[in-house]
Tab-separated table of C-alpha atoms in Angstrom:
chain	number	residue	atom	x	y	z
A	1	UNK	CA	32.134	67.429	4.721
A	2	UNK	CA	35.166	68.972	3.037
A	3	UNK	CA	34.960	66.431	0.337
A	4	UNK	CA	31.237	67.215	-0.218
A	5	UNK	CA	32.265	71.053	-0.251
A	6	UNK	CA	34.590	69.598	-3.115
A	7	UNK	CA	31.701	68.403	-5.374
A	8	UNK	CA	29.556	71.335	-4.478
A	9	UNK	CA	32.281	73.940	-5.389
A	10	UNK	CA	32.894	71.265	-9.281
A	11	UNK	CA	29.207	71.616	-9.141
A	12	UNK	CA	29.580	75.509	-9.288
A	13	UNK	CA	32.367	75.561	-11.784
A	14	UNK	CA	30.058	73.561	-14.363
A	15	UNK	CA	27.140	75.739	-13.567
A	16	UNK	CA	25.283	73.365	-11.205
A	17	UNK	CA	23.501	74.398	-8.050
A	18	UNK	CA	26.477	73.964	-5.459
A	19	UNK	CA	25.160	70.788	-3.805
A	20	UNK	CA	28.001	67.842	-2.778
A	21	UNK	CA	27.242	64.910	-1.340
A	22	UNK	CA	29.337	62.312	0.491
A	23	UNK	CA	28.297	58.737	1.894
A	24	UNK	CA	30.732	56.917	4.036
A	25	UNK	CA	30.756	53.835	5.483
A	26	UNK	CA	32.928	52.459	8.309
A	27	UNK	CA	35.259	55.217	7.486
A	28	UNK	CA	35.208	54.713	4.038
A	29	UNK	CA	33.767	57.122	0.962
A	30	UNK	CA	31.543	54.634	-0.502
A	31	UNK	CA	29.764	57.328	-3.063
A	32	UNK	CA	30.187	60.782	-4.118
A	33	UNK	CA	27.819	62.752	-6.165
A	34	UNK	CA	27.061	66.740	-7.025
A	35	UNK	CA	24.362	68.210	-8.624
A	36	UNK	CA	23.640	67.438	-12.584
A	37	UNK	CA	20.083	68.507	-12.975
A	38	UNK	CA	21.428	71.349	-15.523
A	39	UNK	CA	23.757	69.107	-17.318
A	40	UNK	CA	21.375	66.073	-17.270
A	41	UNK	CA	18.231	68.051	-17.955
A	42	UNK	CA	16.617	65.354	-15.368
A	43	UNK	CA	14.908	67.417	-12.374
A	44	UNK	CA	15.706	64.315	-9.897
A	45	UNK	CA	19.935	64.506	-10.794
A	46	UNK	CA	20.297	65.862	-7.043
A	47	UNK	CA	23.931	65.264	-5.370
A	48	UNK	CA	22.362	62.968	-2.651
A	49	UNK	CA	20.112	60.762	-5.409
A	50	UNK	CA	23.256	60.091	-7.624
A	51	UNK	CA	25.089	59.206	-4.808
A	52	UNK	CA	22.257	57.341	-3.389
A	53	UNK	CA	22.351	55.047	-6.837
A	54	UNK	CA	25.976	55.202	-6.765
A	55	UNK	CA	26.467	53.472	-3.921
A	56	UNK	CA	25.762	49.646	-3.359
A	57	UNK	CA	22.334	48.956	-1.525
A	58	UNK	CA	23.467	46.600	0.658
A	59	UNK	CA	26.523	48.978	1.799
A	60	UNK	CA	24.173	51.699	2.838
A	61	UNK	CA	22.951	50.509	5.856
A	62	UNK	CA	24.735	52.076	9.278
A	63	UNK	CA	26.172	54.646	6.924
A	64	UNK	CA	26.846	58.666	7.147
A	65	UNK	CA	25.723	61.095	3.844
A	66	UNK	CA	27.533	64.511	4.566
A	67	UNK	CA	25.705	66.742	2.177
A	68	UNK	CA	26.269	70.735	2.020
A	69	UNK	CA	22.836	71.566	1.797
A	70	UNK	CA	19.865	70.219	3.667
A	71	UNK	CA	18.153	68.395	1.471
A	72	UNK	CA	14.855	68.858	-0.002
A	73	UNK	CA	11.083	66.347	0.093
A	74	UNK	CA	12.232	63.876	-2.958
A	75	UNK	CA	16.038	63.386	-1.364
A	76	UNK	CA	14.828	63.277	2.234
A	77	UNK	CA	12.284	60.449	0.991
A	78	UNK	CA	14.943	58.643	-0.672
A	79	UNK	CA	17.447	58.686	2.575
A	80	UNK	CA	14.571	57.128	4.632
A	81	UNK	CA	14.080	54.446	2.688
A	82	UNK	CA	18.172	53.746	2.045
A	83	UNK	CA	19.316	51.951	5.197
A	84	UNK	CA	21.483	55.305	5.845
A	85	UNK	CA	21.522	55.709	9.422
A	86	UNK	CA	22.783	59.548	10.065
A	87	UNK	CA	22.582	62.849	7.715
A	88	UNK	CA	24.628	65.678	8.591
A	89	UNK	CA	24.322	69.130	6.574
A	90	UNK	CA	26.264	72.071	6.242
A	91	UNK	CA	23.446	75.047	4.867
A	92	UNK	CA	19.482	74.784	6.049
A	93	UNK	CA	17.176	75.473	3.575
A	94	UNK	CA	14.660	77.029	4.864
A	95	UNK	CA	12.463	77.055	2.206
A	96	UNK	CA	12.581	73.251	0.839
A	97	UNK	CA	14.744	70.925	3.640
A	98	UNK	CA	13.508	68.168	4.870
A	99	UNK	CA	15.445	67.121	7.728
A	100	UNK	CA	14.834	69.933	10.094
A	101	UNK	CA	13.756	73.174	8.678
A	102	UNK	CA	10.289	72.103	6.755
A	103	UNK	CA	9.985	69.469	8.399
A	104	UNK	CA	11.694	65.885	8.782
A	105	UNK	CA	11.260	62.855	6.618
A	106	UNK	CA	14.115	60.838	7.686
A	107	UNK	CA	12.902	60.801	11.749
A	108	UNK	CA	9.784	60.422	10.680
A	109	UNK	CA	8.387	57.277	12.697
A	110	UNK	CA	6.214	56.592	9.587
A	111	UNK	CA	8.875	55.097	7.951
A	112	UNK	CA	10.732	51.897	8.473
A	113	UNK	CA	14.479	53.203	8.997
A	114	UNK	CA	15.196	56.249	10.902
A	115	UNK	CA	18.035	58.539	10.053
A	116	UNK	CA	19.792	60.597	12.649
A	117	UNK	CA	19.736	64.388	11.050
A	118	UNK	CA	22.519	67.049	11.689
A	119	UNK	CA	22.879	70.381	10.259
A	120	UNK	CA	25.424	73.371	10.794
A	121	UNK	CA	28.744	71.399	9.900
A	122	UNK	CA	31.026	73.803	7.679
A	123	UNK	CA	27.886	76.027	7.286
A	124	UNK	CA	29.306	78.980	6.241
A	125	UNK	CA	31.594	77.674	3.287
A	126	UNK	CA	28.247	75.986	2.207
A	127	UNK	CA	26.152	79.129	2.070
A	128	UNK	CA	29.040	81.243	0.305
A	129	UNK	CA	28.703	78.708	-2.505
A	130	UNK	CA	24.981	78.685	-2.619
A	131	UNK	CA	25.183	83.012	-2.359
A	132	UNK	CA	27.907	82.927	-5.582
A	133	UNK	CA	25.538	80.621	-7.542
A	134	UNK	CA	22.618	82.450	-7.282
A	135	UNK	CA	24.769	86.337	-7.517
A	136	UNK	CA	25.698	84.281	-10.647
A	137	UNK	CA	22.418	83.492	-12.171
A	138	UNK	CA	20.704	86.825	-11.029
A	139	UNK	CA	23.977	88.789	-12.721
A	140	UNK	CA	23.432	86.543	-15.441
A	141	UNK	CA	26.665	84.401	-15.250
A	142	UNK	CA	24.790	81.096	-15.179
């Protein structure tokens, strides 16, 4: 998680949404991704989609995505169909997560793979960097 707190905070400093996103395999960093939906101008540039595409297909399955916020419908979709076998998060969102505070996508039996979800890991450092991003934008800073 501290290397997805890494990408969030980059993601910060280039006036992204603070969102990192790790995936690990067999102890291994197989992708890492933040935010780019500013810089892209592409609404689906989401930490946990680029590093989704980043990493291969085939290396995905039986593998951990530490993320540092929980993500939303179109990511959650995505990580059930991957192969990845466990999420953990750092910050809920209450308003948009989909992997245990809306409601949760990747356990969803509907699907063919399940994926083991997580939240609370380095929570706090998470929602400071959410809380700075949006002080920034309401301030005007971003």
């Amino acid at each position: 998680m501290r290397l997805a707190l890494s990408e969030a905070r980059a993601a910060l400093k280039e006036g992204e949404i603070p969102v990192g996103c790790v995936i690990v395999r067999d102890g291994r960093v197989i992708a890492s991704a933040r935010n780019r939906t500013r810089e892209t101008g592409d609404v689906t540039a989401h930490a946990e989609m680029l590093a989704l595409k980043q990493a291969d297909r085939y290396a995905l399955r039986d593998a951990k995505m530490y993320v540092t916020l929980e993500p939303c419908p179109m990511c959650a979709g995505a990580l059930a169909l991957s192969g990845v076998s466990r999420l953990v998060y750092a910050s809920k969102d209450e308003q948009y997560g989909c992997c245990g505070s809306v409601y949760r996508i990747p356990e969803d039996p509907a699907f063919p793979g399940f994926c083991r979800c997580d939240g609370g890991l380095m929570e706090e450092e998470a929602r400071a960097l959410i809380k700075e991003a949006f002080e920034g934008i309401r301030d005007g800073k971003n």
